[in-house]
Amino acid sequence: MGGNYSSLIMIALMVVVFYFLLIRPQRKRQQEQAQMQNSLSAGTRIMTTTGLFATVVAIDADDVILEIAPGVETRWIKAAIGRVLTPVDDVEDGDVENVDVVDDNVAETVKPHADDQDSPKK
């Protein structure tokens, strides 16, 4: 009878660990993504999930009109917006070494990567 309780407790513990390690962080990322997509406004520089850089021109219910080049506008769903790019002026001076310039007016903060195991050692 003690063995049944211990296996039941182990199963419950595995469900709790599974929830806190996988389900909860994924749900949080989805909420942050949805919040970012709903807070878009005209003039915002973005990058789509496919890597296309554009400027938001107009927003419909579930669609956004993006200008990918001067005079070239395309319609995308909001879910295709991967991230909002920050203007260079908003980046603090102390973070200069962690910034990649995407174009003249936009910068993207880059997190430093640890050395890959596959890369040759110098």
mmCIF file with all atom_site columns, C-alpha atoms in Angstrom:
data_model
loop_
_atom_site.group_PDB
_atom_site.id
_atom_site.type_symbol
_atom_site.label_atom_id
_atom_site.label_alt_id
_atom_site.label_comp_id
_atom_site.label_asym_id
_atom_site.label_entity_id
_atom_site.label_seq_id
_atom_site.pdbx_PDB_ins_code
_atom_site.Cartn_x
_atom_site.Cartn_y
_atom_site.Cartn_z
_atom_site.occupancy
_atom_site.B_iso_or_equiv
_atom_site.pdbx_formal_charge
_atom_site.auth_seq_id
_atom_site.auth_comp_id
_atom_site.auth_asym_id
_atom_site.auth_atom_id
_atom_site.pdbx_PDB_model_num
ATOM 1   C CA . MET A 1 1   ? 0.000  0.000  0.000   1.00 0.00 ? 1   MET A CA 1
ATOM 2   C CA . GLY A 1 2   ? 2.939  2.347  0.656   1.00 0.00 ? 2   GLY A CA 1
ATOM 3   C CA . GLY A 1 3   ? 4.273  1.650  -2.833  1.00 0.00 ? 3   GLY A CA 1
ATOM 4   C CA . ASN A 1 4   ? 1.029  2.884  -4.428  1.00 0.00 ? 4   ASN A CA 1
ATOM 5   C CA . TYR A 1 5   ? 1.240  6.196  -2.618  1.00 0.00 ? 5   TYR A CA 1
ATOM 6   C CA . SER A 1 6   ? 4.872  6.760  -3.499  1.00 0.00 ? 6   SER A CA 1
ATOM 7   C CA . SER A 1 7   ? 4.277  6.084  -7.207  1.00 0.00 ? 7   SER A CA 1
ATOM 8   C CA . LEU A 1 8   ? 1.233  8.372  -7.147  1.00 0.00 ? 8   LEU A CA 1
ATOM 9   C CA . ILE A 1 9   ? 3.307  11.096 -5.485  1.00 0.00 ? 9   ILE A CA 1
ATOM 10  C CA . MET A 1 10  ? 6.077  10.651 -8.083  1.00 0.00 ? 10  MET A CA 1
ATOM 11  C CA . ILE A 1 11  ? 3.582  11.000 -10.953 1.00 0.00 ? 11  ILE A CA 1
ATOM 12  C CA . ALA A 1 12  ? 2.080  14.129 -9.387  1.00 0.00 ? 12  ALA A CA 1
ATOM 13  C CA . LEU A 1 13  ? 5.571  15.558 -8.854  1.00 0.00 ? 13  LEU A CA 1
ATOM 14  C CA . MET A 1 14  ? 6.455  14.896 -12.510 1.00 0.00 ? 14  MET A CA 1
ATOM 15  C CA . VAL A 1 15  ? 3.289  16.702 -13.665 1.00 0.00 ? 15  VAL A CA 1
ATOM 16  C CA . VAL A 1 16  ? 4.129  19.720 -11.494 1.00 0.00 ? 16  VAL A CA 1
ATOM 17  C CA . VAL A 1 17  ? 7.728  19.841 -12.761 1.00 0.00 ? 17  VAL A CA 1
ATOM 18  C CA . PHE A 1 18  ? 6.526  19.464 -16.352 1.00 0.00 ? 18  PHE A CA 1
ATOM 19  C CA . TYR A 1 19  ? 4.123  22.388 -15.843 1.00 0.00 ? 19  TYR A CA 1
ATOM 20  C CA . PHE A 1 20  ? 6.716  24.738 -14.348 1.00 0.00 ? 20  PHE A CA 1
ATOM 21  C CA . LEU A 1 21  ? 9.501  23.875 -16.800 1.00 0.00 ? 21  LEU A CA 1
ATOM 22  C CA . LEU A 1 22  ? 7.568  23.670 -20.082 1.00 0.00 ? 22  LEU A CA 1
ATOM 23  C CA . ILE A 1 23  ? 3.978  24.850 -20.083 1.00 0.00 ? 23  ILE A CA 1
ATOM 24  C CA . ARG A 1 24  ? 4.216  27.986 -17.947 1.00 0.00 ? 24  ARG A CA 1
ATOM 25  C CA . PRO A 1 25  ? 7.227  29.588 -19.757 1.00 0.00 ? 25  PRO A CA 1
ATOM 26  C CA . GLN A 1 26  ? 5.673  28.848 -23.166 1.00 0.00 ? 26  GLN A CA 1
ATOM 27  C CA . ARG A 1 27  ? 2.390  30.455 -22.135 1.00 0.00 ? 27  ARG A CA 1
ATOM 28  C CA . LYS A 1 28  ? 4.270  33.507 -20.844 1.00 0.00 ? 28  LYS A CA 1
ATOM 29  C CA . ARG A 1 29  ? 6.163  33.867 -24.171 1.00 0.00 ? 29  ARG A CA 1
ATOM 30  C CA . GLN A 1 30  ? 2.893  33.596 -26.101 1.00 0.00 ? 30  GLN A CA 1
ATOM 31  C CA . GLN A 1 31  ? 1.297  36.313 -23.963 1.00 0.00 ? 31  GLN A CA 1
ATOM 32  C CA . GLU A 1 32  ? 4.303  38.617 -24.442 1.00 0.00 ? 32  GLU A CA 1
ATOM 33  C CA . GLN A 1 33  ? 4.228  38.020 -28.220 1.00 0.00 ? 33  GLN A CA 1
ATOM 34  C CA . ALA A 1 34  ? 0.491  38.766 -28.393 1.00 0.00 ? 34  ALA A CA 1
ATOM 35  C CA . GLN A 1 35  ? 0.950  41.917 -26.302 1.00 0.00 ? 35  GLN A CA 1
ATOM 36  C CA . MET A 1 36  ? 3.747  43.112 -28.609 1.00 0.00 ? 36  MET A CA 1
ATOM 37  C CA . GLN A 1 37  ? 1.640  42.436 -31.706 1.00 0.00 ? 37  GLN A CA 1
ATOM 38  C CA . ASN A 1 38  ? -1.359 44.279 -30.248 1.00 0.00 ? 38  ASN A CA 1
ATOM 39  C CA . SER A 1 39  ? 0.735  47.310 -29.253 1.00 0.00 ? 39  SER A CA 1
ATOM 40  C CA . LEU A 1 40  ? 1.967  47.998 -32.805 1.00 0.00 ? 40  LEU A CA 1
ATOM 41  C CA . SER A 1 41  ? 1.402  51.474 -34.212 1.00 0.00 ? 41  SER A CA 1
ATOM 42  C CA . ALA A 1 42  ? 2.033  53.169 -37.537 1.00 0.00 ? 42  ALA A CA 1
ATOM 43  C CA . GLY A 1 43  ? 5.692  54.088 -38.057 1.00 0.00 ? 43  GLY A CA 1
ATOM 44  C CA . THR A 1 44  ? 7.087  51.231 -35.951 1.00 0.00 ? 44  THR A CA 1
ATOM 45  C CA . ARG A 1 45  ? 10.102 49.406 -37.442 1.00 0.00 ? 45  ARG A CA 1
ATOM 46  C CA . ILE A 1 46  ? 9.659  45.631 -37.193 1.00 0.00 ? 46  ILE A CA 1
ATOM 47  C CA . MET A 1 47  ? 11.165 42.358 -38.317 1.00 0.00 ? 47  MET A CA 1
ATOM 48  C CA . THR A 1 48  ? 8.859  39.568 -39.449 1.00 0.00 ? 48  THR A CA 1
ATOM 49  C CA . THR A 1 49  ? 9.309  35.962 -38.393 1.00 0.00 ? 49  THR A CA 1
ATOM 50  C CA . THR A 1 50  ? 10.822 35.307 -41.829 1.00 0.00 ? 50  THR A CA 1
ATOM 51  C CA . GLY A 1 51  ? 13.468 38.020 -41.370 1.00 0.00 ? 51  GLY A CA 1
ATOM 52  C CA . LEU A 1 52  ? 11.924 40.790 -43.488 1.00 0.00 ? 52  LEU A CA 1
ATOM 53  C CA . PHE A 1 53  ? 12.542 44.303 -42.151 1.00 0.00 ? 53  PHE A CA 1
ATOM 54  C CA . ALA A 1 54  ? 9.696  46.762 -42.655 1.00 0.00 ? 54  ALA A CA 1
ATOM 55  C CA . THR A 1 55  ? 7.808  49.751 -41.276 1.00 0.00 ? 55  THR A CA 1
ATOM 56  C CA . VAL A 1 56  ? 4.194  49.490 -40.114 1.00 0.00 ? 56  VAL A CA 1
ATOM 57  C CA . VAL A 1 57  ? 1.999  51.747 -42.257 1.00 0.00 ? 57  VAL A CA 1
ATOM 58  C CA . ALA A 1 58  ? -1.506 50.793 -41.104 1.00 0.00 ? 58  ALA A CA 1
ATOM 59  C CA . ILE A 1 59  ? -3.201 48.273 -38.841 1.00 0.00 ? 59  ILE A CA 1
ATOM 60  C CA . ASP A 1 60  ? -6.480 46.470 -39.526 1.00 0.00 ? 60  ASP A CA 1
ATOM 61  C CA . ALA A 1 61  ? -8.182 43.932 -37.233 1.00 0.00 ? 61  ALA A CA 1
ATOM 62  C CA . ASP A 1 62  ? -5.767 41.000 -37.645 1.00 0.00 ? 62  ASP A CA 1
ATOM 63  C CA . ASP A 1 63  ? -3.671 42.436 -40.472 1.00 0.00 ? 63  ASP A CA 1
ATOM 64  C CA . VAL A 1 64  ? -0.908 45.003 -40.754 1.00 0.00 ? 64  VAL A CA 1
ATOM 65  C CA . ILE A 1 65  ? 0.212  46.881 -43.836 1.00 0.00 ? 65  ILE A CA 1
ATOM 66  C CA . LEU A 1 66  ? 4.014  46.914 -44.012 1.00 0.00 ? 66  LEU A CA 1
ATOM 67  C CA . GLU A 1 67  ? 6.197  49.134 -46.169 1.00 0.00 ? 67  GLU A CA 1
ATOM 68  C CA . ILE A 1 68  ? 9.191  47.034 -47.187 1.00 0.00 ? 68  ILE A CA 1
ATOM 69  C CA . ALA A 1 69  ? 10.667 49.650 -49.544 1.00 0.00 ? 69  ALA A CA 1
ATOM 70  C CA . PRO A 1 70  ? 9.637  53.205 -50.439 1.00 0.00 ? 70  PRO A CA 1
ATOM 71  C CA . GLY A 1 71  ? 6.239  52.892 -52.136 1.00 0.00 ? 71  GLY A CA 1
ATOM 72  C CA . VAL A 1 72  ? 6.068  49.071 -51.735 1.00 0.00 ? 72  VAL A CA 1
ATOM 73  C CA . GLU A 1 73  ? 3.390  47.989 -49.266 1.00 0.00 ? 73  GLU A CA 1
ATOM 74  C CA . THR A 1 74  ? 2.334  44.444 -48.386 1.00 0.00 ? 74  THR A CA 1
ATOM 75  C CA . ARG A 1 75  ? -0.377 42.984 -46.143 1.00 0.00 ? 75  ARG A CA 1
ATOM 76  C CA . TRP A 1 76  ? 0.664  40.572 -43.365 1.00 0.00 ? 76  TRP A CA 1
ATOM 77  C CA . ILE A 1 77  ? -1.111 38.958 -40.430 1.00 0.00 ? 77  ILE A CA 1
ATOM 78  C CA . LYS A 1 78  ? -0.054 40.230 -36.989 1.00 0.00 ? 78  LYS A CA 1
ATOM 79  C CA . ALA A 1 79  ? 1.235  36.775 -36.043 1.00 0.00 ? 79  ALA A CA 1
ATOM 80  C CA . ALA A 1 80  ? 3.977  37.212 -38.668 1.00 0.00 ? 80  ALA A CA 1
ATOM 81  C CA . ILE A 1 81  ? 5.547  40.078 -36.697 1.00 0.00 ? 81  ILE A CA 1
ATOM 82  C CA . GLY A 1 82  ? 8.561  38.582 -34.943 1.00 0.00 ? 82  GLY A CA 1
ATOM 83  C CA . ARG A 1 83  ? 9.915  41.569 -33.057 1.00 0.00 ? 83  ARG A CA 1
ATOM 84  C CA . VAL A 1 84  ? 9.867  45.327 -32.810 1.00 0.00 ? 84  VAL A CA 1
ATOM 85  C CA . LEU A 1 85  ? 13.198 46.991 -33.536 1.00 0.00 ? 85  LEU A CA 1
ATOM 86  C CA . THR A 1 86  ? 14.426 49.772 -31.277 1.00 0.00 ? 86  THR A CA 1
ATOM 87  C CA . PRO A 1 87  ? 15.700 53.032 -32.743 1.00 0.00 ? 87  PRO A CA 1
ATOM 88  C CA . VAL A 1 88  ? 19.417 53.705 -32.204 1.00 0.00 ? 88  VAL A CA 1
ATOM 89  C CA . ASP A 1 89  ? 18.625 56.814 -30.119 1.00 0.00 ? 89  ASP A CA 1
ATOM 90  C CA . ASP A 1 90  ? 16.877 54.658 -27.482 1.00 0.00 ? 90  ASP A CA 1
ATOM 91  C CA . VAL A 1 91  ? 19.929 52.445 -26.883 1.00 0.00 ? 91  VAL A CA 1
ATOM 92  C CA . GLU A 1 92  ? 21.977 53.469 -23.856 1.00 0.00 ? 92  GLU A CA 1
ATOM 93  C CA . ASP A 1 93  ? 25.572 54.532 -24.417 1.00 0.00 ? 93  ASP A CA 1
ATOM 94  C CA . GLY A 1 94  ? 26.887 51.791 -22.104 1.00 0.00 ? 94  GLY A CA 1
ATOM 95  C CA . ASP A 1 95  ? 25.381 49.044 -24.299 1.00 0.00 ? 95  ASP A CA 1
ATOM 96  C CA . VAL A 1 96  ? 27.336 49.975 -27.434 1.00 0.00 ? 96  VAL A CA 1
ATOM 97  C CA . GLU A 1 97  ? 29.377 46.744 -27.505 1.00 0.00 ? 97  GLU A CA 1
ATOM 98  C CA . ASN A 1 98  ? 26.167 44.640 -27.478 1.00 0.00 ? 98  ASN A CA 1
ATOM 99  C CA . VAL A 1 99  ? 24.449 46.394 -30.387 1.00 0.00 ? 99  VAL A CA 1
ATOM 100 C CA . ASP A 1 100 ? 24.369 45.395 -34.041 1.00 0.00 ? 100 ASP A CA 1
ATOM 101 C CA . VAL A 1 101 ? 23.384 48.160 -36.449 1.00 0.00 ? 101 VAL A CA 1
ATOM 102 C CA . VAL A 1 102 ? 20.741 46.792 -38.791 1.00 0.00 ? 102 VAL A CA 1
ATOM 103 C CA . ASP A 1 103 ? 20.456 49.964 -40.867 1.00 0.00 ? 103 ASP A CA 1
ATOM 104 C CA . ASP A 1 104 ? 21.102 53.670 -40.261 1.00 0.00 ? 104 ASP A CA 1
ATOM 105 C CA . ASN A 1 105 ? 18.063 54.195 -38.013 1.00 0.00 ? 105 ASN A CA 1
ATOM 106 C CA . VAL A 1 106 ? 17.580 50.860 -36.242 1.00 0.00 ? 106 VAL A CA 1
ATOM 107 C CA . ALA A 1 107 ? 19.650 48.846 -33.786 1.00 0.00 ? 107 ALA A CA 1
ATOM 108 C CA . GLU A 1 108 ? 19.073 45.457 -32.265 1.00 0.00 ? 108 GLU A CA 1
ATOM 109 C CA . THR A 1 109 ? 20.460 44.424 -28.894 1.00 0.00 ? 109 THR A CA 1
ATOM 110 C CA . VAL A 1 110 ? 22.478 41.239 -29.106 1.00 0.00 ? 110 VAL A CA 1
ATOM 111 C CA . LYS A 1 111 ? 23.149 38.901 -26.215 1.00 0.00 ? 111 LYS A CA 1
ATOM 112 C CA . PRO A 1 112 ? 26.738 37.637 -26.170 1.00 0.00 ? 112 PRO A CA 1
ATOM 113 C CA . HIS A 1 113 ? 26.989 33.925 -26.961 1.00 0.00 ? 113 HIS A CA 1
ATOM 114 C CA . ALA A 1 114 ? 29.138 31.435 -25.116 1.00 0.00 ? 114 ALA A CA 1
ATOM 115 C CA . ASP A 1 115 ? 31.819 29.692 -27.140 1.00 0.00 ? 115 ASP A CA 1
ATOM 116 C CA . ASP A 1 116 ? 30.401 26.859 -29.189 1.00 0.00 ? 116 ASP A CA 1
ATOM 117 C CA . GLN A 1 117 ? 31.840 23.424 -28.597 1.00 0.00 ? 117 GLN A CA 1
ATOM 118 C CA . ASP A 1 118 ? 32.059 22.842 -32.342 1.00 0.00 ? 118 ASP A CA 1
ATOM 119 C CA . SER A 1 119 ? 34.133 25.956 -33.020 1.00 0.00 ? 119 SER A CA 1
ATOM 120 C CA . PRO A 1 120 ? 37.895 25.462 -33.193 1.00 0.00 ? 120 PRO A CA 1
ATOM 121 C CA . LYS A 1 121 ? 39.873 26.680 -30.192 1.00 0.00 ? 121 LYS A CA 1
ATOM 122 C CA . LYS A 1 122 ? 42.535 29.315 -30.808 1.00 0.00 ? 122 LYS A CA 1
#
